[in-house]
XYZ file of C-alpha atoms in Angstrom:
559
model
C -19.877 3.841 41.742
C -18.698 7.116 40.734
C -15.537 6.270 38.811
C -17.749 3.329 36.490
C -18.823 4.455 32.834
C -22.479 5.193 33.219
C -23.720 2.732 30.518
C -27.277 2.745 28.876
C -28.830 -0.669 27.897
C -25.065 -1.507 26.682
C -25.066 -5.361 25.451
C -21.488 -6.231 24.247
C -21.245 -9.779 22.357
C -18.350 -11.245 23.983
C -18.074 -14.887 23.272
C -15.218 -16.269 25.683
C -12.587 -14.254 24.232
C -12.953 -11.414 21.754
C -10.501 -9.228 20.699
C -9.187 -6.215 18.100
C -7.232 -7.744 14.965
C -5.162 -4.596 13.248
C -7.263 -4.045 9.984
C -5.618 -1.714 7.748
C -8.461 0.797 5.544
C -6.848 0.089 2.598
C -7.692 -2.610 -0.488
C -8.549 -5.768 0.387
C -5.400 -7.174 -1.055
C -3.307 -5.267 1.882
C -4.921 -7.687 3.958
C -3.722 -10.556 2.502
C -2.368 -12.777 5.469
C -1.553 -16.169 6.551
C -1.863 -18.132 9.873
C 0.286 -18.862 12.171
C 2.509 -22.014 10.171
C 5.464 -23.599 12.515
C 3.925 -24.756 15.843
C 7.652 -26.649 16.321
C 9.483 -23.496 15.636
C 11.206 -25.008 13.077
C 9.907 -22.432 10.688
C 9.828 -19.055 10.493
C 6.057 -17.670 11.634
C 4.620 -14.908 9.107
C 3.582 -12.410 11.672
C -0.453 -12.598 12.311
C -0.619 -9.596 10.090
C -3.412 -8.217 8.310
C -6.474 -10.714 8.608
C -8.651 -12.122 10.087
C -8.354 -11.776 14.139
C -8.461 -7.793 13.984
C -11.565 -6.993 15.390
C -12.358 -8.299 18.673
C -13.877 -5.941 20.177
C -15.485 -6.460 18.391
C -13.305 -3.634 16.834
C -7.740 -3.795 16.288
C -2.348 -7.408 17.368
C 0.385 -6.767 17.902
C 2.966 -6.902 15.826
C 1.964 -10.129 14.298
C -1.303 -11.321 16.222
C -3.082 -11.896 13.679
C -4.199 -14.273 11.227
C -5.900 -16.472 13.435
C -7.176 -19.639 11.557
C -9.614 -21.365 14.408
C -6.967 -23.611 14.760
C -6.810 -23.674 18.627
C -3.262 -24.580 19.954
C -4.488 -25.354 23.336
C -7.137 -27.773 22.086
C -9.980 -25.088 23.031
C -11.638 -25.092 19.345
C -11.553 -27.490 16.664
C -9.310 -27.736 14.481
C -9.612 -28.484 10.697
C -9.891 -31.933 10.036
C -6.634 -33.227 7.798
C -7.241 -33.308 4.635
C -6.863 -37.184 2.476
C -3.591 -37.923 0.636
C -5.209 -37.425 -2.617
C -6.947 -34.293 -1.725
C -3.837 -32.374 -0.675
C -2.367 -33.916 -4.196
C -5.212 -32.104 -6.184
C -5.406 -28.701 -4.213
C -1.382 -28.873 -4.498
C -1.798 -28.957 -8.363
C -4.503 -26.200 -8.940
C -8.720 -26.695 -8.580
C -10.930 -26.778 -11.306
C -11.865 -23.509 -13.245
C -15.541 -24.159 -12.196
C -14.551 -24.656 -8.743
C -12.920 -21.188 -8.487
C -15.584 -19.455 -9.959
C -17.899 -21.264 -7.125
C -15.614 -19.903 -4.814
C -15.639 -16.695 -6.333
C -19.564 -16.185 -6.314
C -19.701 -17.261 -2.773
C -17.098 -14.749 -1.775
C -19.060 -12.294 -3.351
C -22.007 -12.820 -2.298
C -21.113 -12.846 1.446
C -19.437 -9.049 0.637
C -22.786 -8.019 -0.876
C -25.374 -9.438 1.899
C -23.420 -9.484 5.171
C -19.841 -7.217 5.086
C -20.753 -4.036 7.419
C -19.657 -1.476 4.745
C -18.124 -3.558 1.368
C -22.043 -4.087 -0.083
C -22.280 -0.552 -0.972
C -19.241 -0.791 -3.658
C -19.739 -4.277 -4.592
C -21.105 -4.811 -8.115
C -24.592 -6.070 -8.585
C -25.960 -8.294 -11.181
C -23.996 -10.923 -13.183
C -20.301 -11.642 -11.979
C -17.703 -11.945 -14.523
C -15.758 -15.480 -15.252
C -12.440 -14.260 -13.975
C -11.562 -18.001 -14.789
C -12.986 -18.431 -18.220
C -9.622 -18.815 -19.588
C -8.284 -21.430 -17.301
C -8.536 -25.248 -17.120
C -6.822 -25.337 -13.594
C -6.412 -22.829 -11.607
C -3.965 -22.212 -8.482
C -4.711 -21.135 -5.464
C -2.198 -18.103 -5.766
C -3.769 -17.688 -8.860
C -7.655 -17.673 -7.876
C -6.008 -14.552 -5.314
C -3.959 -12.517 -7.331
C -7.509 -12.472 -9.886
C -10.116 -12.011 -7.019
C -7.178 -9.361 -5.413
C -7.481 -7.870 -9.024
C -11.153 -7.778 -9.362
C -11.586 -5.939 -5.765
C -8.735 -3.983 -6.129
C -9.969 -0.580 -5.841
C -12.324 -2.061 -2.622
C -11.719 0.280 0.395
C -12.766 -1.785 3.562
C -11.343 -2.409 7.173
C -11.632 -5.515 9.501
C -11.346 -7.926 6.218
C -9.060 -10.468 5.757
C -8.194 -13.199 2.668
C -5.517 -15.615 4.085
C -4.209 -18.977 4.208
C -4.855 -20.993 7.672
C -1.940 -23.600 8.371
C -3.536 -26.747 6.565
C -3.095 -24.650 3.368
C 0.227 -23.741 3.629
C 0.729 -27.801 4.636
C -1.216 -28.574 1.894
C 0.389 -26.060 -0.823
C 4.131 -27.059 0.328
C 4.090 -22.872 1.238
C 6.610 -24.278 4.516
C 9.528 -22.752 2.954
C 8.739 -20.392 0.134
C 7.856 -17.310 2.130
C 10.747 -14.615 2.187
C 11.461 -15.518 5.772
C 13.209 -12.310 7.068
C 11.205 -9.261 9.066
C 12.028 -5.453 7.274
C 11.550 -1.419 8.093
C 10.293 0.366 5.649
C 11.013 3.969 4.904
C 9.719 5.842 1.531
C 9.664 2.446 0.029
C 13.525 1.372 1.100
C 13.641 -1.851 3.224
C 15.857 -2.265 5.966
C 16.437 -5.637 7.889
C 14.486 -5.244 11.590
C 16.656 -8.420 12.633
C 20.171 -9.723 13.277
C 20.509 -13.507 11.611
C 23.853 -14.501 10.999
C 25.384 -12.444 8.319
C 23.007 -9.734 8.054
C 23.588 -7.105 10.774
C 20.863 -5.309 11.803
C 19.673 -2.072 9.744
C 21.165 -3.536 6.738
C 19.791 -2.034 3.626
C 17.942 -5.075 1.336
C 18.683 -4.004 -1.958
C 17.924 -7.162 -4.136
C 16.483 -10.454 -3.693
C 17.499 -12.723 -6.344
C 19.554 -10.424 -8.674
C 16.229 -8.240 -8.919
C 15.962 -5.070 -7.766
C 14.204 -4.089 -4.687
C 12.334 -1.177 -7.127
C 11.303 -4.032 -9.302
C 9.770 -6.292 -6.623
C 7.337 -3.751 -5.651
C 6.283 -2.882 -8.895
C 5.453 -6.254 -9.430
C 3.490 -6.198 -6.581
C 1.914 -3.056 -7.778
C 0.837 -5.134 -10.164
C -0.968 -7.824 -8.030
C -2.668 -5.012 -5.173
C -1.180 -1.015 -5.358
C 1.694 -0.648 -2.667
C 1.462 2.787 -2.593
C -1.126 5.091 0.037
C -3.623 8.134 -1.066
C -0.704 10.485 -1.590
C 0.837 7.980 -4.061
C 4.090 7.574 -1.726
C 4.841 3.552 -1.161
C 2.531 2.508 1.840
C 5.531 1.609 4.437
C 3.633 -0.014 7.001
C 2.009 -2.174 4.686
C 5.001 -3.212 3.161
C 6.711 -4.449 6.566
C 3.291 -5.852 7.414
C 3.100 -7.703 4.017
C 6.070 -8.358 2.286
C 6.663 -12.178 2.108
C 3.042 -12.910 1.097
C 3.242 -9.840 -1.467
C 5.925 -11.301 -2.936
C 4.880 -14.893 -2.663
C 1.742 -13.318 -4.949
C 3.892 -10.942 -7.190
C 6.823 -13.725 -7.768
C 5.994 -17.192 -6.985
C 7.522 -19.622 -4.825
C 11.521 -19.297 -4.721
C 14.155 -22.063 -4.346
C 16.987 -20.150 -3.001
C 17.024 -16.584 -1.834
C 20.435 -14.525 -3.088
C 20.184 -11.220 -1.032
C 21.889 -8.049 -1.749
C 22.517 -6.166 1.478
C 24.210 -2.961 2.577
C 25.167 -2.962 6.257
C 24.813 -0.244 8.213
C 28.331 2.056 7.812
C 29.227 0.239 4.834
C 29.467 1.102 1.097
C 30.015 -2.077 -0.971
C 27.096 -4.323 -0.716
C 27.382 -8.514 -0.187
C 25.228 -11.046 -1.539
C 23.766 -13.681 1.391
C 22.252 -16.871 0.018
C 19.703 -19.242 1.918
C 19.018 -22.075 0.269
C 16.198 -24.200 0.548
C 16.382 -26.967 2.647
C 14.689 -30.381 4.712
C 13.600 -28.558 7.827
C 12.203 -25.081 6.463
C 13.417 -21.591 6.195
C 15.905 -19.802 9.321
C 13.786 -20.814 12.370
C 11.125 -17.609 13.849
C 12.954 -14.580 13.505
C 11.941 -11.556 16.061
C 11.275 -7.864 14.674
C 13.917 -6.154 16.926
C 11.776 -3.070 16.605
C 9.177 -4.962 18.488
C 10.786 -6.437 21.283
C 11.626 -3.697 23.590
C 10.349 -4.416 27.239
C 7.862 -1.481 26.572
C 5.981 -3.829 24.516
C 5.990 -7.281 26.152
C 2.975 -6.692 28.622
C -0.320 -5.132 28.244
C 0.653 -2.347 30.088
C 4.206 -0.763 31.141
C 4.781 2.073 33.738
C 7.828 3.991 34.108
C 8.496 7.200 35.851
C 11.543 9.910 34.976
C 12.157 12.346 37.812
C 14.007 14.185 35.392
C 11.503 15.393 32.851
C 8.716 15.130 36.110
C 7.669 12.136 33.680
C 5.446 9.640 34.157
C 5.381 7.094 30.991
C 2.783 4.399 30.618
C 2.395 2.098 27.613
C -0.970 0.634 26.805
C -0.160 -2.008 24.279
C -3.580 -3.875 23.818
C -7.314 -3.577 25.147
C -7.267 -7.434 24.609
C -8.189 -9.576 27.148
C -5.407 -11.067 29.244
C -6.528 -13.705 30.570
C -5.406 -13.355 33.741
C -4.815 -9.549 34.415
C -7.009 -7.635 32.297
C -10.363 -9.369 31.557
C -12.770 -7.341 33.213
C -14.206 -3.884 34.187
C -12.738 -3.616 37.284
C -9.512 -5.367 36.962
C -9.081 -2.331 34.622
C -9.578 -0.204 37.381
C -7.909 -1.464 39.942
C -4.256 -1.517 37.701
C -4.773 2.379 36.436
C -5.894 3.083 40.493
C -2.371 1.815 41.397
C -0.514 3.546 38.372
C -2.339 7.115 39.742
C -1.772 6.391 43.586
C 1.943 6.181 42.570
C 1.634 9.164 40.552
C 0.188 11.460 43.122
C 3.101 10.047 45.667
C 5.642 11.235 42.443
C 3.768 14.363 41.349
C 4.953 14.480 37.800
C 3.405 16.956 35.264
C 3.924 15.117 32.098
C 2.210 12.384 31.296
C 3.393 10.155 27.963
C 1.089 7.438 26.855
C 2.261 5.124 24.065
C -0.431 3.535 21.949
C 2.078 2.902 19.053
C 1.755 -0.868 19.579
C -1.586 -1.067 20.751
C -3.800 -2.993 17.721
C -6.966 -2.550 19.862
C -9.279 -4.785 21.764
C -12.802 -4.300 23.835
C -14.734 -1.216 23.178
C -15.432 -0.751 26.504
C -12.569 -1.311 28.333
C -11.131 1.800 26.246
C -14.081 3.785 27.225
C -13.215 2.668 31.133
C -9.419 3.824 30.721
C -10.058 6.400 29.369
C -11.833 7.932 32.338
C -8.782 8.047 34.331
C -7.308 10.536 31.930
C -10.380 13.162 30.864
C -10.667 15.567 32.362
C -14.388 16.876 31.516
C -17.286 14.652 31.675
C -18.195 13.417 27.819
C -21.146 11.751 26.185
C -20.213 9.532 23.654
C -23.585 8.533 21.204
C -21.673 6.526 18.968
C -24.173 3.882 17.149
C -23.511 0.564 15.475
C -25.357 -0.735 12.527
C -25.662 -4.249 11.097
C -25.859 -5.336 7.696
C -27.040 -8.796 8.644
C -29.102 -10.245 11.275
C -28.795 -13.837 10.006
C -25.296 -15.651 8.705
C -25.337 -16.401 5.319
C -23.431 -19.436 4.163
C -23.163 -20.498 7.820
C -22.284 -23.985 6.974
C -18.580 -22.457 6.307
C -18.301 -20.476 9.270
C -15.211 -21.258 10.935
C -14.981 -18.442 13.739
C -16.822 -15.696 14.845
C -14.316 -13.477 16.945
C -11.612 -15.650 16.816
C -13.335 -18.461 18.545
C -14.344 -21.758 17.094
C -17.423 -21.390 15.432
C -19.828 -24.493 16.807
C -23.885 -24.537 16.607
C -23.639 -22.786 20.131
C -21.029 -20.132 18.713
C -23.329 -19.852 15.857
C -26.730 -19.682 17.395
C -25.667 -17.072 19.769
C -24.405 -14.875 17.806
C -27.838 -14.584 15.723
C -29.473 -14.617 19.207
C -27.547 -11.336 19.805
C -27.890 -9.795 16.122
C -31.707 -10.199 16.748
C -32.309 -8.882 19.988
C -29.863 -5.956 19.821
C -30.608 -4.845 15.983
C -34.533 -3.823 15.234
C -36.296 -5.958 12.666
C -36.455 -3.322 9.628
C -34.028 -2.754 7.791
C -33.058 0.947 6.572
C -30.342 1.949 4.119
C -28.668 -1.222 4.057
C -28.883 -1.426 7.509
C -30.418 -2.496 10.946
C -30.286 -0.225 13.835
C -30.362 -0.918 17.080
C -33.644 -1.863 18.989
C -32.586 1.589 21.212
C -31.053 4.633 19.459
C -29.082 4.978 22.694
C -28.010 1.560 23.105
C -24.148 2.131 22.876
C -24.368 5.396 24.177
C -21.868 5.932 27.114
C -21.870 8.879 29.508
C -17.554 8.893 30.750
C -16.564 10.934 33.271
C -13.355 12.144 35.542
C -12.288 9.536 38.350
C -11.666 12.301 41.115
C -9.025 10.296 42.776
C -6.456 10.349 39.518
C -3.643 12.547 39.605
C -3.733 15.428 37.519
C -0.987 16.009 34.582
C -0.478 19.679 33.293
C 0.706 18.073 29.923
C -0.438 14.588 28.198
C 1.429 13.466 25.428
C -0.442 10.521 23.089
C 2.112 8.772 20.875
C -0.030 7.383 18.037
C 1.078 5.502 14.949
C -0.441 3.024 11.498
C -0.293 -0.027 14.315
C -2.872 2.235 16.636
C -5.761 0.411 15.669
C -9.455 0.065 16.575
C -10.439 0.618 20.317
C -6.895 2.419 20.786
C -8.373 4.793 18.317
C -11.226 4.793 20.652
C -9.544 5.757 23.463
C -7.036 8.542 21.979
C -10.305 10.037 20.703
C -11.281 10.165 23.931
C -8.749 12.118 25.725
C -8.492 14.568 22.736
C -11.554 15.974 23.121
C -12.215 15.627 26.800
C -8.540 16.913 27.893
C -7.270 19.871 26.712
C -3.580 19.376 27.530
C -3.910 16.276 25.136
C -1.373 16.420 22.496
C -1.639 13.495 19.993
C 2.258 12.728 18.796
C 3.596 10.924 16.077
C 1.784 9.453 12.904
C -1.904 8.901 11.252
C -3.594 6.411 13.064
C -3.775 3.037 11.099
C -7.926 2.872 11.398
C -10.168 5.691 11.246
C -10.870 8.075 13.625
C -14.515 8.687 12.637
C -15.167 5.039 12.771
C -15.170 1.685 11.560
C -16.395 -2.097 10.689
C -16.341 -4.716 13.440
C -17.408 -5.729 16.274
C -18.845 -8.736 15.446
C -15.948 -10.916 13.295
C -16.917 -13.583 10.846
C -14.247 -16.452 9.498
C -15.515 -18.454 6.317
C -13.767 -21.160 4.838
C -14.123 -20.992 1.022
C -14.893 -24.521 0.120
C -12.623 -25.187 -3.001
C -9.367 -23.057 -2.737
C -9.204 -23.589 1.328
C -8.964 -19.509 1.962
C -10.058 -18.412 5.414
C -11.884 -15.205 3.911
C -13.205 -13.218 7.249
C -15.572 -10.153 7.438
C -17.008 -7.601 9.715
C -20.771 -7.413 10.338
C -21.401 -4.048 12.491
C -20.385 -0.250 11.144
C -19.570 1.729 13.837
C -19.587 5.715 13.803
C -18.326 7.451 16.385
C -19.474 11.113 17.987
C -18.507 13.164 18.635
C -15.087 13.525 16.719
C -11.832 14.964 17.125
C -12.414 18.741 15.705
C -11.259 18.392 12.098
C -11.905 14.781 11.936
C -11.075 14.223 8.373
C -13.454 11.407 6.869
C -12.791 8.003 6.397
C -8.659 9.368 7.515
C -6.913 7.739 10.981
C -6.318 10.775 14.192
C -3.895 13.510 12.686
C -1.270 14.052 15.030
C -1.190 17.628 16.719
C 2.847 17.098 16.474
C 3.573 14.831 13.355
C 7.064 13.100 13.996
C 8.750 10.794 11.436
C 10.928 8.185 12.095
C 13.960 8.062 9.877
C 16.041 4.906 8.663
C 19.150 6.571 10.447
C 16.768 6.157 13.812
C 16.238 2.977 13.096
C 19.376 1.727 12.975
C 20.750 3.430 15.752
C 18.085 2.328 17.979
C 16.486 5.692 18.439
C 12.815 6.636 19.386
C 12.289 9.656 17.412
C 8.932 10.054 19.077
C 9.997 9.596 22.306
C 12.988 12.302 21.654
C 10.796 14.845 20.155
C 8.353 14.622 23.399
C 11.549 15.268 25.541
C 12.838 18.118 23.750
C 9.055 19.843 23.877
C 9.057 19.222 27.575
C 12.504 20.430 28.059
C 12.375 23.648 25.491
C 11.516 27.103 27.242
């Protein structure tokens, strides 16, 4: 049909249910995540940040989607097996310094012979014995070393975490700072409303220690701070409780030094410790606007001749949003409604979306380009085989069985040739991801697109702001860097190992993808520069307004 992405020989591994985790191109340390802990709600849930479900699209969450231990809730893959009495006992009270080494070496060898882009930066030959001085070790311990040995490691799509039997194991429950904060130029602001901390009140101290302090410390464990040395603020909100779980240890009591909004003197709120965990799951505010609680969210303004839509994941629904033409079908209604409008500005919000399927990005994105455009992006794989596959506990976020297993090398080996060239096997077909989009002639036509892009645009959202900026030329990209790259990045196909002594869920991308063409002054390796760069300020915040969203309204609105 004429509106369908012409694809060439296109083979997508899609095992049941793959999807984008957000994977920050930072250190490996800024990664550092943990699964999904209270199932009963009776403790607080440390959003599914950095880790190890990012990629499915193989590519991306949403705020907190992401560590995703193959735990399966719904009984749909296996969980992990309960560990004996006297094996929690011993993993509780530290491992064995030879033990963490193993650990260690295996780690490191799966970076060197199978992680799409870390093999070219890690060190060859004979490891150190980051351990050498240790009897037992702890698991935060063997972290904050391995963190410290891969510190200056750029790579996306990685994750180091702790699934939920860990945390059990480790009596972790409770010692996680249990409260969601903003971040702006390295001051933290509470992004909830729990008792008596009002929303937007400035943290100042935990624990009679200065805020300043904290992240040094953690400075000291992985480097806070971005390429322009300015404190990384999306990591930080991303990061904080297991940052400072690493930096400072488990806590018994948490004293915290807040300054409400409007206020001058600061009070001291203390949470103690107690039989039933931390406050139950506390809600990012920020994050639970109605915008932001489906896939996708139309709105229309008569006003402005405004037509908003919000595409908040290229994951699939389930239900909704699985498919090709389901796809279709929901951005054929949103443009038949449009045409029966007739706005001329168009606004679409990508701040939440963490990513998803390739393709369906590629298949959106037709309904907003406006010249036809060959994409000859390629994919690469380090690996055509899964080393250590006897501690594979996911591939894509699904339960990792022989099946799971055996097709996913089916897949490597037919799609990727059998020689291997600069660390690297290509495809079978140097066109085999190529993708020829063009126009749908039925969608409505806007004389002004606005893209609001952000550091939670991850992945295929990249993808698909790419896209429109170089195939419509009243695309204006609006807000902040992108959180992944916009030349590329590693994914696609998602690995989850379980390191056998310290319990880690340690999870890695096989496939490099590079896109073409690029955005005109693509810097490399950087996220999509926005054509209007708009900052959000703490005074936003905490009055509740969308700086982005403003600044778009006075640029339609100025003469």
């Amino acid at each position: 049909m004429h509106h369908r992405v012409n694809v060439r020989a296109l083979n997508i591994f899609m095992p049941a249910r793959a999807f984008t985790r957000f994977r920050l191109v930072v250190s490996l340390a800024a990664l550092l995540y943990a699964a999904a802990e209270a199932r009963d709600g009776s403790g607080p849930r440390e959003p599914r940040k950095a880790a190890a479900a990012e990629a499915r699209d193989g590519s991306g969450p949403r705020e907190p989607r992401k560590a995703v231990a193959a735990e399966a809730r719904d009984g749909s893959g296996p969980r992990e097996p309960r560990k004996a009495a006297a094996a929690e006992a011993s993993r509780r009270s530290g491992i064995e310094a030879r033990q963490a080494t193993s650990d260690f070496k295996t780690m490191h060898a799966i970076f060197a012979q199978a992680h799409a882009s870390a093999f070219r930066h890690v060190r060859s030959g004979e490891l150190p014995d980051l351990f050498k001085d240790a009897g037992t070790v702890s698991i935060r311990d063997f972290v904050i070393r391995v963190l410290g040995y891969y510190r200056d490691l750029k790579v996306d799509h990685t994750g180091l975490g702790f699934s939920p039997e860990l945390i059990h194991e480790l009596g972790l429950r409770n010692a996680m700072f249990p409260f969601p904060l903003k971040f702006f130029a390295g001051r933290a602001y509470f992004d909830c409303e729990y008792h008596d901390i009002p929303f937007g009140s400035e943290m100042t101290q935990i624990n009679g220690r200065l805020l300043s302090d904290i992240l040094a410390d953690m400075d000291k464990v992985s480097s806070t701070r971005n390429k322009a040395g300015k404190r990384d603020d999306y990591r930080l909100e991303e990061n904080f409780s297991f940052l400072y779980y690493m930096a400072r240890g488990e806590e018994k009591e948490w004293n915290i030094t807040v300054v409400p909004p409007g206020e001058a003197k600061p009070r001291i709120i203390q949470y103690r410790r107690r039989e039933g965990g931390n406050p139950p799951l506390i809600m990012r505010r920020s994050a639970a606007s109605s915008l932001y609680q489906q896939p996708i969210t139309t709105l229309f303004n008569p006003g402005l001749k405004l037509a908003y839509i919000a595409i908040n994941s290229f994951v699939p629904t389930g239900n909704q949003l699985d498919t090709v033409d389901s796809w279709h079908n929901h951005l054929n209604l949103f443009h038949q409604e449009a045409k029966a409008r007739n706005p001329e500005n168009l606004v679409i919000d990508l701040r939440m979306n963490r990513g998803g399927i390739m393709l369906f990005s590629a298949v959106a994105a037709q309904w907003f380009i406006e010249d036809p455009l060959e994409d000859r992006s390629i994919s690469r794989a380090r690996t055509r085989v899964l080393p250590y596959r006897e501690l594979v506990q996911a591939i894509n976020g699904q339960g990792a069985n022989a099946t799971a297993l055996g097709d996913a090398e089916k897949h490597l080996q037919a799609f990727f040739g059998d020689k291997m060239q600069d660390g690297y096997f290509d495809t079978r077909k140097a066109e085999a991801r190529f993708l020829e989009l063009k126009p749908i002639p039925v969608a409505h036509r806007f004389k002004r697109v606005f893209v609001l892009v952000g550091p939670a645009t991850y992945s295929s959202a990249v993808n698909f702001a790419r896209y429109l900026k170089i195939a419509n030329k009243n695309v204006l990209l609006v807000g902040d860097e992108t959180g992944s790259p916009g030349d590329g990045h590693s994914a696609e196909i998602l690995v989850m190992y379980k390191l056998p002594a310290t319990g880690l869920l340690f999870e890695i991308p096989l496939v490099r993808v590079q896109f073409s063409p690029l955005v005109p002054q693509q810097p490399p390796g950087r996220g999509l520069i926005p054509d209007m760069p708009v900052a959000e300020s703490a005074a936003d915040f905490i009055a509740g307004r969308d700086a982005v969203l403003e600044a778009v309204g006075r640029k339609i609105t100025a003469k």
